[in-house]
Amino acid sequence: MSGQASSPNGSFSNVAAGCSMREGSSRSSTNNNNSNNNHGSAAAASASASAASHRHQQHHQQQMMLAAFGETSNGSGSGSGSAGISSSGSSRSTARFAAAAAAGFASSSSAGAGSGSGSNSGASAMQGVTTIGGESGENENAAAAATGGGGGVSNNDNAAGNYQGSNNHHHHHNDYPSYPNNVYSNSTAGAPSSQHAGSSGISTSSSIKSHHHNHHNTNTITHYQQQQQQQQHYSQYSLPFGELTVYSWGRGEDGQLGIGDTSDQDEPTYVDSLRGVGVKQIACGSGHTVVLTGEGEVYTWGRGDDGRLGHGDNGWKYVPRLTHSLTGQIVTHVTCGSYHTAAVSSNGDLFTWGGGMYGKLGHGNESGHSTPRRVETLVGLSIVDIACGSRHTAVVTNKGCLYTWGDKENGVAGHGDTEGHQYTPKLLERLSGKKVVQLSACGFHTGCLTDMGECVLVYTWGEGKFGRLGHGAERNCHSPRLVESLLGKRPIQIACGGFHSAVVTQDGKMYTFGGGEHGQLGHGDKVNKVKPTLVQALEAIFLQQITCGWSHSVALTSKGEVYTWGNGDHGKLGHGSGKKVSTPQLVEKLVGQKVVRVASYNEHTACLVEPQSMTQEGSRRAAPGTMVPISAVFLQDFSEMVNDEEYSDVTFVVEGRSVYALRAVLAKRCEHFAAMFRSGMRECEEGAEIPIPNMSYAVFLLILEYLYTDSVKIDLEHAVELYIASDLYQLSTLRGMCCVVVRRSIGSENASYLLQSAHEAHCQVMKDIAMEYIVANFDIISKSEGIKAVSHGLLLEILSLRP
């Protein structure tokens, strides 16, 4: 465990130059010997207090925290103290930190705790979900398997607790008819086809009826639907939380699993790099992955060919990286195809990027783009759903109109002709007059659901090989055609895979059709089906969502369990091996966790997990339902206690301003403060004020907020100083999260400022992170305005490290 950061005068409060030596810090001594001359008693007590801290450390490893706070700062090592930490990332950051004249980092305008705005400045940055458990007392990765991703009510329209989805159609929901029991909100598919549900905080698509629609036509709910309402669906019991953790498995050769390397994983693996990011939607492409956060920010990683990651280059990223080029946009929906990616903003604009072959980006040509670019042809329309195939793209507007573009071969675009390409979005005339309510695409075919008032119909078109269109033959279909076999089945979701398709019905049953070579249809054989066929192995299980890869399938049940089947190469089924399975098999590694969304594409699979379904160690829950999760209200109450003078019993002075706190909270959560209060320092006596030199007011409030709530929003502006402060206070999990935030938020526009800041603060760990990034991306950064902020000595150091 990292010890207390030392300072020249030995004061508890001194944070002038502290980076842990264990982490490779080469601390430069600073001339702060006179900084605390007016606080002699504090300095005099430092040595004894440090000794006291060491004496009591082992005792506190076994001492449990108060029920409200979890374990002590030197707890058992299971600490998931960062579970609620949320990175502001800073895609939508204000100019206060991005400007070159300022510090240069991108800071989040929502970082309430860091704003220094008053006694309740931490409240706005509260992230609702947390787990019981504080600091692990280990290194940066001590909580690598912890729950992470907690956080909860993000600072957007969902914050009121109606976390029924993103805001795609908040301004247009009256354009949709009502649906009994909101059947679509729990049942749309995962990544390849943009079939994301509006429940569980996942991005809502055109088909997915938002929570608003539940208030209409309630008299039409059937007895069966009333029974379904009684089931514990995710959207019915965890709406206030909404921020989810990510697991991935399968092929990792392109870095698409986001775990920092290129290894395959044959079981679900926690994506630790997204710890603290409140994810609400995930999509898988061919070699890359994209997630959307509750604040409307986009992270991508994996294969970067054709610019599909949106970072302005073709480089591969092995951990999630914030897409800075979407600055200023609040994104509500993301998806990706084989070689391109797409996002919808809160005002209904569509952005696409990646490979432009066949015109699939919709910009009027076949040029690729390595950063998101708005599709101008659709400006003025409000896009609410999008699906990407290998060579084409399709979108649905808030009016239920369907537009497609890209390759026309084999009828992929659906406009009736097969020659050439469609370079700009074009209305699909065949479905004109019908309201499209859900959309899916993958490979070379597309499927959608239309609402006809009394019934929902399934249409498919494109390449018909293997029977993937479900029309009873293998013929191509050049325009949308009704899947007659599904009439009367009450479909609620269609998912298209590479060579097969699947449909989930309102009664939780599933029908599959198309290629069965790898057992991906789930019928216990490897036979193709040219018509939708009931998957009998899952007939007794109520299904909520299905997603299809190229040769495997993934189903999510209403209880949050995951079943997979088909081709198991690279471990993409998650069963611990690469074997093929021709009937649905439960993914044992996820048993005990509440999975709320699944996604897949070519060779990898991913899912989103409700944070409080995990134990402190990040492992599966032994007895679900035996622990009542901490509520967002509880955490909000504790957040408001930060810097509350009325009930405080200890006062600190930071930058000349008083900060009020409770001894019991600080002592239980942080051994540093416990040792301080035990030391007998005169400043610690009741009524005295304890000076905190060499630390900003904003960062000290962040420390307090973390100690009070186990949750804090870290923006890049404060990451370096907060790292140093967390090292001083022996908060190893918080220190590790600062590194995670920097790694996933660093970009060409802020790397230079980060390097200079870390260098001046003598924080070697942060300096190394920035230096590594700059060396790897020097050709871009050397042309940026930020390079002017780097000192001559650092420039020489950068050049010496270049290959």
Short mmCIF file of C-alpha atoms in Angstrom, two decimals, residues 12 23 41 58 84 133 209 227 238 270 342 347 454 498 573 586 639 660 677 680 709 727 746 764 773 789:
data_model
loop_
_atom_site.label_atom_id
_atom_site.label_comp_id
_atom_site.label_asym_id
_atom_site.label_seq_id
_atom_site.Cartn_x
_atom_site.Cartn_y
_atom_site.Cartn_z
CA PHE A 12 -0.42 15.90 7.58
CA GLU A 23 4.30 3.80 -8.23
CA SER A 41 1.88 22.45 16.33
CA GLN A 58 -3.48 -3.59 10.96
CA GLY A 84 -19.38 5.09 -7.64
CA GLY A 133 -16.68 -0.70 0.93
CA LYS A 209 -41.59 3.21 -26.46
CA GLN A 227 -48.68 -11.12 -15.12
CA SER A 238 -33.72 0.19 -10.86
CA TYR A 270 -15.04 -6.99 -16.42
CA ALA A 342 -22.95 6.07 -36.01
CA ASN A 347 -31.67 17.11 -31.37
CA GLU A 454 -53.89 -3.74 -33.98
CA GLY A 498 -24.43 -12.25 -40.29
CA LEU A 573 -20.08 -17.85 -26.10
CA LEU A 586 -26.59 -20.58 -19.62
CA SER A 639 -23.53 14.31 -0.39
CA TYR A 660 -16.87 21.69 7.67
CA PHE A 677 -7.57 12.87 15.43
CA GLY A 680 -3.68 14.95 20.21
CA THR A 709 -20.39 8.87 -0.40
CA ASP A 727 -1.94 9.51 -2.27
CA ILE A 746 -6.42 12.11 -22.75
CA GLN A 764 5.62 11.03 -12.12
CA TYR A 773 0.54 9.23 -25.22
CA ALA A 789 2.72 24.86 -23.38
#
